[in-house]
Amino acid sequence: MLKTILYIAIGGAIGSVLRYLSTVFVSKFWSNQFPLATFIANVIGCFLIGLFIGILTKNNLNDSQLKWFLVTGFCGGYTTFSTFGMENYNLFQSNNSLLAFGYMALSILLGLFAVWFGLLLSK
């Protein structure tokens, strides 16, 4: 278990640093109100989690340390939106469309409310 945690931590550190560098890079070329850096990171993260899961599944590596490093660590550090995308994809694939739409709506609405409430409490 300690080895798995180490793989997740290293992957997460790399993902977090790349997320920061993505923001720095995009900010040099884009200074609009639209959060392009976050948008790009979320789309890239979703692509990467799909790619990683597909390759790992194809090669029977679903329970490998590589999965913990790439999916949970790297993608989790780069963006948690990638996990959100993958979970909804899985819900749609298992014919749970209503649950997927409910999960999306609740995540967005409650997430926004939680940010507002946290800011309110901090004042």
C-alpha atoms as an extended CHARMM CRD file, in Angstrom:
* protein
*
       123  EXT
         1         1  MET       CA              0.0000000000        0.0000000000        0.0000000000  PROA      1               0.0000000000
         2         2  LEU       CA              2.8440000000        2.4230000000        0.7720000000  PROA      2               0.0000000000
         3         3  LYS       CA              4.3010000000        1.8060000000       -2.6800000000  PROA      3               0.0000000000
         4         4  THR       CA              0.9330000000        2.6290000000       -4.2690000000  PROA      4               0.0000000000
         5         5  ILE       CA              0.6900000000        5.8580000000       -2.2650000000  PROA      5               0.0000000000
         6         6  LEU       CA              4.1760000000        6.7930000000       -3.4210000000  PROA      6               0.0000000000
         7         7  TYR       CA              3.2380000000        6.2340000000       -7.0890000000  PROA      7               0.0000000000
         8         8  ILE       CA              0.1020000000        8.3700000000       -6.6380000000  PROA      8               0.0000000000
         9         9  ALA       CA              2.0750000000       11.1140000000       -4.8800000000  PROA      9               0.0000000000
        10        10  ILE       CA              4.7570000000       11.2740000000       -7.5740000000  PROA      10              0.0000000000
        11        11  GLY       CA              2.1850000000       11.2570000000      -10.3770000000  PROA      11              0.0000000000
        12        12  GLY       CA              0.1330000000       13.8910000000       -8.5640000000  PROA      12              0.0000000000
        13        13  ALA       CA              3.1540000000       16.1180000000       -8.0630000000  PROA      13              0.0000000000
        14        14  ILE       CA              4.0330000000       15.9260000000      -11.7520000000  PROA      14              0.0000000000
        15        15  GLY       CA              0.4200000000       16.5920000000      -12.7640000000  PROA      15              0.0000000000
        16        16  SER       CA              0.1290000000       19.5470000000      -10.3840000000  PROA      16              0.0000000000
        17        17  VAL       CA              3.3320000000       21.1480000000      -11.6370000000  PROA      17              0.0000000000
        18        18  LEU       CA              2.2620000000       20.6810000000      -15.2740000000  PROA      18              0.0000000000
        19        19  ARG       CA             -1.1310000000       22.2040000000      -14.4210000000  PROA      19              0.0000000000
        20        20  TYR       CA              0.6360000000       25.2610000000      -13.0030000000  PROA      20              0.0000000000
        21        21  LEU       CA              2.9570000000       25.5110000000      -16.0070000000  PROA      21              0.0000000000
        22        22  SER       CA             -0.0350000000       25.2390000000      -18.3500000000  PROA      22              0.0000000000
        23        23  THR       CA             -1.6000000000       28.2230000000      -16.6080000000  PROA      23              0.0000000000
        24        24  VAL       CA              1.6250000000       30.2320000000      -16.8190000000  PROA      24              0.0000000000
        25        25  PHE       CA              2.0310000000       29.4070000000      -20.5180000000  PROA      25              0.0000000000
        26        26  VAL       CA             -1.5740000000       30.1840000000      -21.4920000000  PROA      26              0.0000000000
        27        27  SER       CA             -1.5600000000       33.4080000000      -19.4400000000  PROA      27              0.0000000000
        28        28  LYS       CA              1.3370000000       34.7240000000      -21.5340000000  PROA      28              0.0000000000
        29        29  PHE       CA             -0.7910000000       34.5350000000      -24.6830000000  PROA      29              0.0000000000
        30        30  TRP       CA             -4.3420000000       34.9520000000      -23.3750000000  PROA      30              0.0000000000
        31        31  SER       CA             -5.6100000000       37.6350000000      -21.0230000000  PROA      31              0.0000000000
        32        32  ASN       CA             -9.3600000000       37.4460000000      -21.4050000000  PROA      32              0.0000000000
        33        33  GLN       CA            -12.0660000000       36.7370000000      -18.8380000000  PROA      33              0.0000000000
        34        34  PHE       CA            -12.6680000000       33.2420000000      -20.2030000000  PROA      34              0.0000000000
        35        35  PRO       CA            -10.6340000000       30.7790000000      -18.0780000000  PROA      35              0.0000000000
        36        36  LEU       CA             -8.8360000000       29.2420000000      -21.0510000000  PROA      36              0.0000000000
        37        37  ALA       CA             -6.0310000000       27.6320000000      -19.0290000000  PROA      37              0.0000000000
        38        38  THR       CA             -8.4790000000       25.6880000000      -16.8610000000  PROA      38              0.0000000000
        39        39  PHE       CA            -10.5900000000       24.8050000000      -19.8850000000  PROA      39              0.0000000000
        40        40  ILE       CA             -7.5580000000       23.4620000000      -21.7590000000  PROA      40              0.0000000000
        41        41  ALA       CA             -6.3170000000       21.5280000000      -18.7110000000  PROA      41              0.0000000000
        42        42  ASN       CA             -9.7500000000       19.9470000000      -18.2410000000  PROA      42              0.0000000000
        43        43  VAL       CA            -10.0460000000       18.9010000000      -21.8880000000  PROA      43              0.0000000000
        44        44  ILE       CA             -6.4700000000       17.5760000000      -22.0140000000  PROA      44              0.0000000000
        45        45  GLY       CA             -7.0050000000       15.7730000000      -18.6930000000  PROA      45              0.0000000000
        46        46  CYS       CA            -10.1690000000       14.1240000000      -20.0190000000  PROA      46              0.0000000000
        47        47  PHE       CA             -8.3490000000       13.0380000000      -23.1660000000  PROA      47              0.0000000000
        48        48  LEU       CA             -5.4300000000       11.6600000000      -21.1660000000  PROA      48              0.0000000000
        49        49  ILE       CA             -7.5460000000        9.7020000000      -18.6790000000  PROA      49              0.0000000000
        50        50  GLY       CA             -9.4140000000        8.1200000000      -21.6010000000  PROA      50              0.0000000000
        51        51  LEU       CA             -6.1610000000        7.3250000000      -23.3680000000  PROA      51              0.0000000000
        52        52  PHE       CA             -4.5190000000        5.9140000000      -20.2250000000  PROA      52              0.0000000000
        53        53  ILE       CA             -7.5410000000        3.8080000000      -19.2180000000  PROA      53              0.0000000000
        54        54  GLY       CA             -7.8560000000        2.4930000000      -22.7750000000  PROA      54              0.0000000000
        55        55  ILE       CA             -4.1920000000        1.5300000000      -23.0380000000  PROA      55              0.0000000000
        56        56  LEU       CA             -4.1000000000        0.0260000000      -19.5490000000  PROA      56              0.0000000000
        57        57  THR       CA             -7.2750000000       -1.9940000000      -20.1720000000  PROA      57              0.0000000000
        58        58  LYS       CA             -6.0230000000       -3.1660000000      -23.5700000000  PROA      58              0.0000000000
        59        59  ASN       CA             -2.8090000000       -4.4220000000      -21.9250000000  PROA      59              0.0000000000
        60        60  ASN       CA             -4.4740000000       -5.9520000000      -18.8420000000  PROA      60              0.0000000000
        61        61  LEU       CA             -2.8800000000       -3.3810000000      -16.5310000000  PROA      61              0.0000000000
        62        62  ASN       CA             -6.0530000000       -2.2010000000      -14.7690000000  PROA      62              0.0000000000
        63        63  ASP       CA             -4.6960000000       -3.0560000000      -11.3230000000  PROA      63              0.0000000000
        64        64  SER       CA             -1.1170000000       -2.0040000000      -11.9420000000  PROA      64              0.0000000000
        65        65  GLN       CA              1.0250000000        0.6210000000      -10.2420000000  PROA      65              0.0000000000
        66        66  LEU       CA              1.0910000000        2.3750000000      -13.6100000000  PROA      66              0.0000000000
        67        67  LYS       CA             -2.6590000000        3.0000000000      -13.3290000000  PROA      67              0.0000000000
        68        68  TRP       CA             -2.2290000000        4.5640000000       -9.8880000000  PROA      68              0.0000000000
        69        69  PHE       CA              0.6240000000        6.7160000000      -11.1900000000  PROA      69              0.0000000000
        70        70  LEU       CA             -1.0220000000        7.8710000000      -14.4460000000  PROA      70              0.0000000000
        71        71  VAL       CA             -4.7400000000        7.9400000000      -13.6770000000  PROA      71              0.0000000000
        72        72  THR       CA             -5.0850000000        8.6560000000       -9.9670000000  PROA      72              0.0000000000
        73        73  GLY       CA             -1.8030000000       10.5070000000       -9.5510000000  PROA      73              0.0000000000
        74        74  PHE       CA             -1.0250000000       12.3930000000      -12.7460000000  PROA      74              0.0000000000
        75        75  CYS       CA             -4.5650000000       13.0220000000      -13.9920000000  PROA      75              0.0000000000
        76        76  GLY       CA             -5.7570000000       13.7010000000      -10.4520000000  PROA      76              0.0000000000
        77        77  GLY       CA             -2.9930000000       16.2460000000       -9.9820000000  PROA      77              0.0000000000
        78        78  TYR       CA             -3.5170000000       17.8030000000      -13.3890000000  PROA      78              0.0000000000
        79        79  THR       CA             -7.3020000000       18.0120000000      -13.0630000000  PROA      79              0.0000000000
        80        80  THR       CA            -10.0370000000       16.2290000000      -11.1400000000  PROA      80              0.0000000000
        81        81  PHE       CA            -12.3510000000       17.0820000000      -14.0070000000  PROA      81              0.0000000000
        82        82  SER       CA            -10.8280000000       14.1640000000      -15.9070000000  PROA      82              0.0000000000
        83        83  THR       CA            -12.1140000000       11.7390000000      -13.2730000000  PROA      83              0.0000000000
        84        84  PHE       CA            -15.5120000000       13.4380000000      -13.3780000000  PROA      84              0.0000000000
        85        85  GLY       CA            -15.5650000000       12.9590000000      -17.1560000000  PROA      85              0.0000000000
        86        86  MET       CA            -14.5430000000        9.3080000000      -16.9130000000  PROA      86              0.0000000000
        87        87  GLU       CA            -17.1250000000        8.5410000000      -14.2180000000  PROA      87              0.0000000000
        88        88  ASN       CA            -19.9000000000       10.0670000000      -16.3240000000  PROA      88              0.0000000000
        89        89  TYR       CA            -18.7170000000        8.1970000000      -19.3960000000  PROA      89              0.0000000000
        90        90  ASN       CA            -18.8860000000        4.9520000000      -17.3910000000  PROA      90              0.0000000000
        91        91  LEU       CA            -22.4000000000        5.7990000000      -16.2010000000  PROA      91              0.0000000000
        92        92  PHE       CA            -23.5260000000        6.3900000000      -19.7970000000  PROA      92              0.0000000000
        93        93  GLN       CA            -21.8280000000        3.1610000000      -20.9370000000  PROA      93              0.0000000000
        94        94  SER       CA            -23.6930000000        1.1970000000      -18.2690000000  PROA      94              0.0000000000
        95        95  ASN       CA            -27.0310000000        2.7070000000      -19.3670000000  PROA      95              0.0000000000
        96        96  ASN       CA            -27.3060000000        4.9590000000      -16.3260000000  PROA      96              0.0000000000
        97        97  SER       CA            -27.9440000000        8.1660000000      -18.2730000000  PROA      97              0.0000000000
        98        98  LEU       CA            -30.3340000000        9.6060000000      -15.7050000000  PROA      98              0.0000000000
        99        99  LEU       CA            -27.8030000000        9.0240000000      -12.9430000000  PROA      99              0.0000000000
       100       100  ALA       CA            -25.0640000000       10.5890000000      -15.0900000000  PROA      100             0.0000000000
       101       101  PHE       CA            -27.1190000000       13.7250000000      -15.7520000000  PROA      101             0.0000000000
       102       102  GLY       CA            -28.0470000000       13.9190000000      -12.0650000000  PROA      102             0.0000000000
       103       103  TYR       CA            -24.4090000000       13.5420000000      -11.0580000000  PROA      103             0.0000000000
       104       104  MET       CA            -23.3600000000       16.2790000000      -13.4910000000  PROA      104             0.0000000000
       105       105  ALA       CA            -26.0870000000       18.6930000000      -12.4150000000  PROA      105             0.0000000000
       106       106  LEU       CA            -25.5620000000       18.1020000000       -8.6890000000  PROA      106             0.0000000000
       107       107  SER       CA            -21.7880000000       18.3460000000       -8.9950000000  PROA      107             0.0000000000
       108       108  ILE       CA            -21.9550000000       21.6610000000      -10.8050000000  PROA      108             0.0000000000
       109       109  LEU       CA            -24.7390000000       23.2140000000       -8.7610000000  PROA      109             0.0000000000
       110       110  LEU       CA            -23.5400000000       22.0030000000       -5.3630000000  PROA      110             0.0000000000
       111       111  GLY       CA            -19.9440000000       22.8130000000       -6.2980000000  PROA      111             0.0000000000
       112       112  LEU       CA            -20.8830000000       26.4020000000       -7.1060000000  PROA      112             0.0000000000
       113       113  PHE       CA            -22.9730000000       26.6220000000       -3.9430000000  PROA      113             0.0000000000
       114       114  ALA       CA            -20.1070000000       25.2140000000       -1.8620000000  PROA      114             0.0000000000
       115       115  VAL       CA            -17.7160000000       27.8330000000       -3.2660000000  PROA      115             0.0000000000
       116       116  TRP       CA            -20.2030000000       30.5980000000       -2.5100000000  PROA      116             0.0000000000
       117       117  PHE       CA            -20.8770000000       29.2440000000        0.9930000000  PROA      117             0.0000000000
       118       118  GLY       CA            -17.1780000000       28.8320000000        1.7480000000  PROA      118             0.0000000000
       119       119  LEU       CA            -16.5230000000       32.4050000000        0.6670000000  PROA      119             0.0000000000
       120       120  LEU       CA            -19.4830000000       33.6030000000        2.7210000000  PROA      120             0.0000000000
       121       121  LEU       CA            -18.2300000000       31.8190000000        5.8430000000  PROA      121             0.0000000000
       122       122  SER       CA            -14.7470000000       33.1950000000        5.4120000000  PROA      122             0.0000000000
       123       123  LYS       CA            -15.9530000000       36.8190000000        5.5540000000  PROA      123             0.0000000000
